[in-house]
Amino acid sequence: MTAGEPSLFSEAEETFVEVAVPVPLRRRFTYRLSPGLSDAVRPGSRVAVPFSGRKLPAFVLGRTGRPPADVKRVHRVAGLLEPEPVFPDELLAFLLSAADYYMHPVGEVLRAAAPALPAGALRRLADEGFLAKGETLPGARVGTRTTLVVRRTASPAEGRLGERQRALLALVEERGEVEIDELRAHVREPRATVRSLVRRGFVETESREVIADPYFHTPVERDAPPEPNEAQAAAIERIGGAVRERRAEAFLLHGVTGSGKTEVYLRVIAEARRQGRGALLLVPEIALTPQLVARFRARFGDGIAVLHSALTDRERDDAWRALRSGNVTLAIGARSALFAPVPDLGVVVVDEEHDPSFKQEEGFRYHARDMALLRAHRAGAVCVLGSATPSVETYHLAERERITLLELPDRATSQRLPSVEIVDLTRNKSGPSGHPLISAPLHRSLERCLEAGGQAILFLNRRGFAPSLRCKACGEVLECPACSVALTEHRRAGVLRCHYCDYATPPGETCPRCGAPELDRIGLGTEKLEDTLAEVFAPARVARLDRDTASGSGVEAVLDRLRRRETDILVGTQMVTKGHDIPGVTLVGVVLADQSLAFPDFRASERTYQLLSQVAGRSGRGEVPGHVVFQTFQPRHEAVVRAASHDYLGFYRSELRARGELGYVPFARLVAVRVDAGDESKARAAAASLAKVAAEHPAARDRSVRVLGPAPAPIARLRGRWRYRVVLRGPDRRALRAVAAAVAARIDEGLAPARASVDIDPVSML
């Protein structure tokens, strides 16, 4: 019987397995195992299978009994791709739970979490006839790189040695073990010399995988842990105790900017390592990874795996396999590092837990923070969520004692939080520079900062959405009367539209609040601001940091120049708000603090508060006190006022009241159904059909779940496709999931030519 030939399963000894195939189908498939594979294949193994005329890699979920009665033929697994399962039991069980929670095809979830395919396995499948000449399996592929390690044998050997043999043996005895590549620098023809010593019993060799990582080229001095302050010590003891007792407990570490949260993470991870357990640290931005890796290397050495999307397939695969083998037990990375195969996971840390970048917005739409809580719980591990500005949902969990709240109320150093000045842009027009977004107070603050030898960061909040309207006289952003989110201007249709409930109204000529006839479209230009600063404040050195000017290692290069004081003024977008500790920065200016309040999203106020607080925290982290300037058209807005006074709790209470009145998260849950098509009428019709399925569900008919829309997405057309959205909202999680499942089932039936997806717990409403 050739590879992939179907079986009539008449043989009593046949073994069947359930597998997940990486296709957009929400179901599992049954295959049979040949006797030669029966013992080798285990849950988590990656195998090759024939599937609907194609040949694909797949993942074994477990053994199963005979297939359902209506299945007449079952294909067999063609071969095993790796000798060991790619997913250990703990990680596989977690991934299956995550796929179920987000209603996403399990095969696609496992493909997203798996390492690259081993090239050697594909050659073997070709030799066995499953793959034709030139044929391969889809997915990234890497070859395994190995080196030869030489070490002294346990039993001493005797005899006279030549000069090269003595030199090589002396180096091995000094180091314990030496890689063959390093021996080339000390001995001519090292391989021949090693072979002669092996034959005589002086040394032995081992083939070992070479692990490449871009973060370990530069040596880092080991650090001495600083003495924690009282609040840090209490947090370390509380979390460390849970680690020692192997309690699956979750903590919110709420600490002001500069309060020393990272030192708490380091101590807690050190405790897990003392217990022989692994650790995982998630950060929101790739830009934060290099400085964090350097700090962790200084404490723990180079036994760290770094995982994020900017790495090459080779680098990512090396890090993944180092963890899977147990050679490395600490992983640091951005969102996707959640799937790292950390052995015996003891602690999971999510730094800046509030950051929306922890939510994957395409494909498998998981939230790494929420799933970190699940993974830690399932692994019997501690989970620490850290932030100076916790999300409303997370702090609400702490208030309800679902997770344990720990506070770091003061900065770890003697420095106080920076002073904050609010500049009302309805009264303060452009200053001496003439640029409309550099007011006279900000201009004067920049002059004082530079004269004193300080450095400045100017933050351009780009989280606004250009087709929103704001009154130039009073600063009011036009909002939906029912949903409390910014209305979006559709100029072609001549309406302002709400992208939650589809409320629409003509834009009008005057502000509905103050009657002024000055309605302004929101937007700002970063390059013009950079040029103006370089000209007006010459010879100050001005640099810019955003996704247009820096990516990958370029981000760190820009920040390194700021740390070395080779840059005086850094103009940046959200990359400058997160985690950077640069002692020379004494001034932070927020060019347009209320820009993100125009975002068509109920979280706009929360995100504005978080952005303002985080960027303000970059100021005054050295010896010189910091100062912050918020320029805004809405100087009395709750988010602006509370951020200026460093009052998180006051903002949280106010925001919670508003959410309660409108029935938003955390008092209800959301599901976003997203539809797109090349033709607008097809997208609208598909969205309407899904909304009808939702509205006819019993949970929607009895009002347990509200169905909002369909409505055009705020970005109505993207990459040539028209986008529509239906929002499901309700306080009863089970009822909401039942409606979402009905919609997902309709999507699985097909909506061609439209495409649709279900987003559980959406973060971005675009």
JSON list of C-alpha atoms in Angstrom, two decimals, residues 30-188:
[
{"chain": "A", "resi": 30, "resn": "THR", "atom": "CA", "xyz": [-9.09, 11.11, 11.70]},
{"chain": "A", "resi": 31, "resn": "TYR", "atom": "CA", "xyz": [-6.10, 9.28, 10.18]},
{"chain": "A", "resi": 32, "resn": "ARG", "atom": "CA", "xyz": [-4.72, 5.81, 10.72]},
{"chain": "A", "resi": 33, "resn": "LEU", "atom": "CA", "xyz": [-1.21, 4.87, 11.81]},
{"chain": "A", "resi": 34, "resn": "SER", "atom": "CA", "xyz": [0.86, 2.13, 10.20]},
{"chain": "A", "resi": 35, "resn": "PRO", "atom": "CA", "xyz": [2.33, -0.33, 12.73]},
{"chain": "A", "resi": 36, "resn": "GLY", "atom": "CA", "xyz": [5.77, 1.21, 12.28]},
{"chain": "A", "resi": 37, "resn": "LEU", "atom": "CA", "xyz": [4.57, 4.59, 13.49]},
{"chain": "A", "resi": 38, "resn": "SER", "atom": "CA", "xyz": [2.25, 3.47, 16.25]},
{"chain": "A", "resi": 39, "resn": "ASP", "atom": "CA", "xyz": [4.81, 3.62, 19.04]},
{"chain": "A", "resi": 40, "resn": "ALA", "atom": "CA", "xyz": [6.59, 6.77, 17.79]},
{"chain": "A", "resi": 41, "resn": "VAL", "atom": "CA", "xyz": [3.58, 9.06, 17.29]},
{"chain": "A", "resi": 42, "resn": "ARG", "atom": "CA", "xyz": [2.33, 10.83, 20.41]},
{"chain": "A", "resi": 43, "resn": "PRO", "atom": "CA", "xyz": [0.08, 13.81, 21.21]},
{"chain": "A", "resi": 44, "resn": "GLY", "atom": "CA", "xyz": [1.90, 16.94, 20.01]},
{"chain": "A", "resi": 45, "resn": "SER", "atom": "CA", "xyz": [3.80, 15.11, 17.24]},
{"chain": "A", "resi": 46, "resn": "ARG", "atom": "CA", "xyz": [3.99, 16.76, 13.82]},
{"chain": "A", "resi": 47, "resn": "VAL", "atom": "CA", "xyz": [3.26, 14.42, 10.95]},
{"chain": "A", "resi": 48, "resn": "ALA", "atom": "CA", "xyz": [2.80, 14.54, 7.17]},
{"chain": "A", "resi": 49, "resn": "VAL", "atom": "CA", "xyz": [-0.64, 13.68, 5.78]},
{"chain": "A", "resi": 50, "resn": "PRO", "atom": "CA", "xyz": [-2.52, 13.69, 2.48]},
{"chain": "A", "resi": 51, "resn": "PHE", "atom": "CA", "xyz": [-5.43, 16.13, 2.62]},
{"chain": "A", "resi": 52, "resn": "SER", "atom": "CA", "xyz": [-7.96, 16.93, -0.10]},
{"chain": "A", "resi": 53, "resn": "GLY", "atom": "CA", "xyz": [-5.50, 16.40, -2.93]},
{"chain": "A", "resi": 54, "resn": "ARG", "atom": "CA", "xyz": [-2.69, 18.19, -1.10]},
{"chain": "A", "resi": 55, "resn": "LYS", "atom": "CA", "xyz": [0.15, 17.12, 1.19]},
{"chain": "A", "resi": 56, "resn": "LEU", "atom": "CA", "xyz": [0.32, 18.98, 4.48]},
{"chain": "A", "resi": 57, "resn": "PRO", "atom": "CA", "xyz": [2.00, 18.94, 7.87]},
{"chain": "A", "resi": 58, "resn": "ALA", "atom": "CA", "xyz": [-0.46, 18.21, 10.68]},
{"chain": "A", "resi": 59, "resn": "PHE", "atom": "CA", "xyz": [-0.45, 17.84, 14.45]},
{"chain": "A", "resi": 60, "resn": "VAL", "atom": "CA", "xyz": [-1.51, 14.77, 16.38]},
{"chain": "A", "resi": 61, "resn": "LEU", "atom": "CA", "xyz": [-4.03, 15.54, 19.13]},
{"chain": "A", "resi": 62, "resn": "GLY", "atom": "CA", "xyz": [-4.42, 12.02, 20.50]},
{"chain": "A", "resi": 63, "resn": "ARG", "atom": "CA", "xyz": [-5.49, 8.44, 19.85]},
{"chain": "A", "resi": 64, "resn": "THR", "atom": "CA", "xyz": [-9.10, 7.75, 19.00]},
{"chain": "A", "resi": 65, "resn": "GLY", "atom": "CA", "xyz": [-11.38, 4.78, 18.45]},
{"chain": "A", "resi": 66, "resn": "ARG", "atom": "CA", "xyz": [-12.81, 3.74, 15.15]},
{"chain": "A", "resi": 67, "resn": "PRO", "atom": "CA", "xyz": [-13.94, 6.64, 12.91]},
{"chain": "A", "resi": 68, "resn": "PRO", "atom": "CA", "xyz": [-17.62, 7.66, 12.79]},
{"chain": "A", "resi": 69, "resn": "ALA", "atom": "CA", "xyz": [-19.94, 5.23, 11.03]},
{"chain": "A", "resi": 70, "resn": "ASP", "atom": "CA", "xyz": [-20.45, 7.54, 8.03]},
{"chain": "A", "resi": 71, "resn": "VAL", "atom": "CA", "xyz": [-16.69, 7.65, 7.29]},
{"chain": "A", "resi": 72, "resn": "LYS", "atom": "CA", "xyz": [-15.91, 4.85, 4.84]},
{"chain": "A", "resi": 73, "resn": "ARG", "atom": "CA", "xyz": [-12.25, 5.48, 4.08]},
{"chain": "A", "resi": 74, "resn": "VAL", "atom": "CA", "xyz": [-9.47, 6.86, 6.25]},
{"chain": "A", "resi": 75, "resn": "HIS", "atom": "CA", "xyz": [-6.07, 7.90, 4.89]},
{"chain": "A", "resi": 76, "resn": "ARG", "atom": "CA", "xyz": [-2.96, 6.99, 6.78]},
{"chain": "A", "resi": 77, "resn": "VAL", "atom": "CA", "xyz": [-0.29, 9.25, 8.24]},
{"chain": "A", "resi": 78, "resn": "ALA", "atom": "CA", "xyz": [2.60, 9.33, 5.77]},
{"chain": "A", "resi": 79, "resn": "GLY", "atom": "CA", "xyz": [5.41, 9.99, 8.19]},
{"chain": "A", "resi": 80, "resn": "LEU", "atom": "CA", "xyz": [6.69, 11.56, 11.38]},
{"chain": "A", "resi": 81, "resn": "LEU", "atom": "CA", "xyz": [8.45, 14.92, 10.86]},
{"chain": "A", "resi": 82, "resn": "GLU", "atom": "CA", "xyz": [10.38, 15.04, 14.18]},
{"chain": "A", "resi": 83, "resn": "PRO", "atom": "CA", "xyz": [11.28, 12.23, 16.56]},
{"chain": "A", "resi": 84, "resn": "GLU", "atom": "CA", "xyz": [9.92, 14.14, 19.58]},
{"chain": "A", "resi": 85, "resn": "PRO", "atom": "CA", "xyz": [6.55, 15.94, 19.85]},
{"chain": "A", "resi": 86, "resn": "VAL", "atom": "CA", "xyz": [6.92, 19.62, 19.00]},
{"chain": "A", "resi": 87, "resn": "PHE", "atom": "CA", "xyz": [4.41, 20.47, 21.72]},
{"chain": "A", "resi": 88, "resn": "PRO", "atom": "CA", "xyz": [4.82, 19.15, 25.27]},
{"chain": "A", "resi": 89, "resn": "ASP", "atom": "CA", "xyz": [1.60, 18.08, 26.99]},
{"chain": "A", "resi": 90, "resn": "GLU", "atom": "CA", "xyz": [1.16, 21.34, 28.95]},
{"chain": "A", "resi": 91, "resn": "LEU", "atom": "CA", "xyz": [1.56, 23.55, 25.88]},
{"chain": "A", "resi": 92, "resn": "LEU", "atom": "CA", "xyz": [-0.63, 21.37, 23.66]},
{"chain": "A", "resi": 93, "resn": "ALA", "atom": "CA", "xyz": [-3.49, 21.39, 26.18]},
{"chain": "A", "resi": 94, "resn": "PHE", "atom": "CA", "xyz": [-3.20, 25.18, 26.51]},
{"chain": "A", "resi": 95, "resn": "LEU", "atom": "CA", "xyz": [-3.26, 25.72, 22.72]},
{"chain": "A", "resi": 96, "resn": "LEU", "atom": "CA", "xyz": [-6.35, 23.55, 22.36]},
{"chain": "A", "resi": 97, "resn": "SER", "atom": "CA", "xyz": [-8.10, 25.61, 25.05]},
{"chain": "A", "resi": 98, "resn": "ALA", "atom": "CA", "xyz": [-7.06, 28.85, 23.33]},
{"chain": "A", "resi": 99, "resn": "ALA", "atom": "CA", "xyz": [-8.38, 27.65, 19.97]},
{"chain": "A", "resi": 100, "resn": "ASP", "atom": "CA", "xyz": [-11.68, 26.72, 21.60]},
{"chain": "A", "resi": 101, "resn": "TYR", "atom": "CA", "xyz": [-12.00, 30.05, 23.43]},
{"chain": "A", "resi": 102, "resn": "TYR", "atom": "CA", "xyz": [-11.35, 32.15, 20.32]},
{"chain": "A", "resi": 103, "resn": "MET", "atom": "CA", "xyz": [-13.39, 29.84, 18.06]},
{"chain": "A", "resi": 104, "resn": "HIS", "atom": "CA", "xyz": [-10.44, 29.54, 15.70]},
{"chain": "A", "resi": 105, "resn": "PRO", "atom": "CA", "xyz": [-9.47, 26.48, 13.62]},
{"chain": "A", "resi": 106, "resn": "VAL", "atom": "CA", "xyz": [-7.17, 24.43, 15.84]},
{"chain": "A", "resi": 107, "resn": "GLY", "atom": "CA", "xyz": [-4.84, 23.51, 12.98]},
{"chain": "A", "resi": 108, "resn": "GLU", "atom": "CA", "xyz": [-4.14, 27.18, 12.27]},
{"chain": "A", "resi": 109, "resn": "VAL", "atom": "CA", "xyz": [-3.53, 27.83, 15.97]},
{"chain": "A", "resi": 110, "resn": "LEU", "atom": "CA", "xyz": [-0.98, 25.01, 16.19]},
{"chain": "A", "resi": 111, "resn": "ARG", "atom": "CA", "xyz": [0.71, 26.11, 12.97]},
{"chain": "A", "resi": 112, "resn": "ALA", "atom": "CA", "xyz": [1.11, 29.62, 14.40]},
{"chain": "A", "resi": 113, "resn": "ALA", "atom": "CA", "xyz": [2.75, 28.21, 17.53]},
{"chain": "A", "resi": 114, "resn": "ALA", "atom": "CA", "xyz": [5.01, 25.60, 15.88]},
{"chain": "A", "resi": 115, "resn": "PRO", "atom": "CA", "xyz": [8.67, 25.98, 14.86]},
{"chain": "A", "resi": 116, "resn": "ALA", "atom": "CA", "xyz": [9.83, 25.77, 11.26]},
{"chain": "A", "resi": 117, "resn": "LEU", "atom": "CA", "xyz": [9.81, 22.41, 9.49]},
{"chain": "A", "resi": 118, "resn": "PRO", "atom": "CA", "xyz": [13.07, 20.42, 9.69]},
{"chain": "A", "resi": 119, "resn": "ALA", "atom": "CA", "xyz": [14.59, 20.12, 6.20]},
{"chain": "A", "resi": 120, "resn": "GLY", "atom": "CA", "xyz": [15.91, 16.64, 6.94]},
{"chain": "A", "resi": 121, "resn": "ALA", "atom": "CA", "xyz": [12.41, 15.26, 7.49]},
{"chain": "A", "resi": 122, "resn": "LEU", "atom": "CA", "xyz": [11.29, 16.52, 4.08]},
{"chain": "A", "resi": 123, "resn": "ARG", "atom": "CA", "xyz": [14.20, 14.71, 2.42]},
{"chain": "A", "resi": 124, "resn": "ARG", "atom": "CA", "xyz": [13.17, 11.53, 4.20]},
{"chain": "A", "resi": 125, "resn": "LEU", "atom": "CA", "xyz": [9.57, 11.85, 2.99]},
{"chain": "A", "resi": 126, "resn": "ALA", "atom": "CA", "xyz": [10.87, 12.29, -0.56]},
{"chain": "A", "resi": 127, "resn": "ASP", "atom": "CA", "xyz": [13.03, 9.17, -0.21]},
{"chain": "A", "resi": 128, "resn": "GLU", "atom": "CA", "xyz": [9.98, 7.22, 1.02]},
{"chain": "A", "resi": 129, "resn": "GLY", "atom": "CA", "xyz": [7.90, 8.30, -1.96]},
{"chain": "A", "resi": 130, "resn": "PHE", "atom": "CA", "xyz": [5.36, 10.56, -0.22]},
{"chain": "A", "resi": 131, "resn": "LEU", "atom": "CA", "xyz": [6.82, 13.72, -1.77]},
{"chain": "A", "resi": 132, "resn": "ALA", "atom": "CA", "xyz": [7.60, 13.77, -5.49]},
{"chain": "A", "resi": 133, "resn": "LYS", "atom": "CA", "xyz": [10.82, 15.26, -6.82]},
{"chain": "A", "resi": 134, "resn": "GLY", "atom": "CA", "xyz": [10.82, 19.02, -6.17]},
{"chain": "A", "resi": 135, "resn": "GLU", "atom": "CA", "xyz": [7.67, 18.77, -4.03]},
{"chain": "A", "resi": 136, "resn": "THR", "atom": "CA", "xyz": [7.58, 20.05, -0.45]},
{"chain": "A", "resi": 137, "resn": "LEU", "atom": "CA", "xyz": [5.21, 20.80, 2.42]},
{"chain": "A", "resi": 138, "resn": "PRO", "atom": "CA", "xyz": [3.95, 24.36, 3.00]},
{"chain": "A", "resi": 139, "resn": "GLY", "atom": "CA", "xyz": [5.58, 26.37, 5.78]},
{"chain": "A", "resi": 140, "resn": "ALA", "atom": "CA", "xyz": [8.98, 27.81, 6.69]},
{"chain": "A", "resi": 141, "resn": "ARG", "atom": "CA", "xyz": [11.86, 25.33, 6.64]},
{"chain": "A", "resi": 142, "resn": "VAL", "atom": "CA", "xyz": [15.24, 25.38, 8.32]},
{"chain": "A", "resi": 143, "resn": "GLY", "atom": "CA", "xyz": [18.13, 22.99, 8.44]},
{"chain": "A", "resi": 144, "resn": "THR", "atom": "CA", "xyz": [19.72, 22.01, 11.71]},
{"chain": "A", "resi": 145, "resn": "ARG", "atom": "CA", "xyz": [23.23, 23.39, 12.23]},
{"chain": "A", "resi": 146, "resn": "THR", "atom": "CA", "xyz": [25.51, 21.39, 14.49]},
{"chain": "A", "resi": 147, "resn": "THR", "atom": "CA", "xyz": [28.97, 21.70, 15.92]},
{"chain": "A", "resi": 148, "resn": "LEU", "atom": "CA", "xyz": [31.31, 19.19, 17.53]},
{"chain": "A", "resi": 149, "resn": "VAL", "atom": "CA", "xyz": [31.99, 19.60, 21.26]},
{"chain": "A", "resi": 150, "resn": "VAL", "atom": "CA", "xyz": [35.17, 18.04, 22.71]},
{"chain": "A", "resi": 151, "resn": "ARG", "atom": "CA", "xyz": [35.52, 17.09, 26.40]},
{"chain": "A", "resi": 152, "resn": "ARG", "atom": "CA", "xyz": [37.93, 15.02, 28.56]},
{"chain": "A", "resi": 153, "resn": "THR", "atom": "CA", "xyz": [37.01, 11.40, 29.21]},
{"chain": "A", "resi": 154, "resn": "ALA", "atom": "CA", "xyz": [36.17, 10.30, 32.72]},
{"chain": "A", "resi": 155, "resn": "SER", "atom": "CA", "xyz": [38.89, 7.62, 32.82]},
{"chain": "A", "resi": 156, "resn": "PRO", "atom": "CA", "xyz": [42.50, 8.87, 32.37]},
{"chain": "A", "resi": 157, "resn": "ALA", "atom": "CA", "xyz": [44.39, 7.59, 29.34]},
{"chain": "A", "resi": 158, "resn": "GLU", "atom": "CA", "xyz": [48.16, 7.10, 29.17]},
{"chain": "A", "resi": 159, "resn": "GLY", "atom": "CA", "xyz": [50.84, 7.45, 26.54]},
{"chain": "A", "resi": 160, "resn": "ARG", "atom": "CA", "xyz": [53.09, 10.03, 24.93]},
{"chain": "A", "resi": 161, "resn": "LEU", "atom": "CA", "xyz": [51.44, 12.93, 23.12]},
{"chain": "A", "resi": 162, "resn": "GLY", "atom": "CA", "xyz": [52.60, 15.14, 20.30]},
{"chain": "A", "resi": 163, "resn": "GLU", "atom": "CA", "xyz": [52.82, 18.93, 20.55]},
{"chain": "A", "resi": 164, "resn": "ARG", "atom": "CA", "xyz": [49.41, 19.59, 18.96]},
{"chain": "A", "resi": 165, "resn": "GLN", "atom": "CA", "xyz": [47.76, 16.87, 21.01]},
{"chain": "A", "resi": 166, "resn": "ARG", "atom": "CA", "xyz": [49.19, 18.29, 24.25]},
{"chain": "A", "resi": 167, "resn": "ALA", "atom": "CA", "xyz": [48.07, 21.83, 23.35]},
{"chain": "A", "resi": 168, "resn": "LEU", "atom": "CA", "xyz": [44.56, 20.68, 22.48]},
{"chain": "A", "resi": 169, "resn": "LEU", "atom": "CA", "xyz": [44.24, 18.50, 25.57]},
{"chain": "A", "resi": 170, "resn": "ALA", "atom": "CA", "xyz": [45.42, 21.32, 27.84]},
{"chain": "A", "resi": 171, "resn": "LEU", "atom": "CA", "xyz": [42.75, 23.65, 26.43]},
{"chain": "A", "resi": 172, "resn": "VAL", "atom": "CA", "xyz": [40.02, 21.03, 26.91]},
{"chain": "A", "resi": 173, "resn": "GLU", "atom": "CA", "xyz": [41.13, 20.38, 30.51]},
{"chain": "A", "resi": 174, "resn": "GLU", "atom": "CA", "xyz": [41.15, 24.13, 31.24]},
{"chain": "A", "resi": 175, "resn": "ARG", "atom": "CA", "xyz": [37.69, 24.79, 29.76]},
{"chain": "A", "resi": 176, "resn": "GLY", "atom": "CA", "xyz": [35.91, 21.53, 30.54]},
{"chain": "A", "resi": 177, "resn": "GLU", "atom": "CA", "xyz": [34.59, 21.37, 26.99]},
{"chain": "A", "resi": 178, "resn": "VAL", "atom": "CA", "xyz": [35.46, 23.25, 23.78]},
{"chain": "A", "resi": 179, "resn": "GLU", "atom": "CA", "xyz": [33.70, 23.59, 20.43]},
{"chain": "A", "resi": 180, "resn": "ILE", "atom": "CA", "xyz": [35.69, 22.40, 17.42]},
{"chain": "A", "resi": 181, "resn": "ASP", "atom": "CA", "xyz": [35.41, 25.83, 15.75]},
{"chain": "A", "resi": 182, "resn": "GLU", "atom": "CA", "xyz": [37.18, 27.47, 18.70]},
{"chain": "A", "resi": 183, "resn": "LEU", "atom": "CA", "xyz": [40.01, 24.90, 18.57]},
{"chain": "A", "resi": 184, "resn": "ARG", "atom": "CA", "xyz": [40.92, 26.14, 15.10]},
{"chain": "A", "resi": 185, "resn": "ALA", "atom": "CA", "xyz": [42.25, 29.35, 16.65]},
{"chain": "A", "resi": 186, "resn": "HIS", "atom": "CA", "xyz": [44.68, 27.36, 18.82]},
{"chain": "A", "resi": 187, "resn": "VAL", "atom": "CA", "xyz": [45.62, 24.18, 16.94]},
{"chain": "A", "resi": 188, "resn": "ARG", "atom": "CA", "xyz": [46.27, 23.38, 13.28]}
]
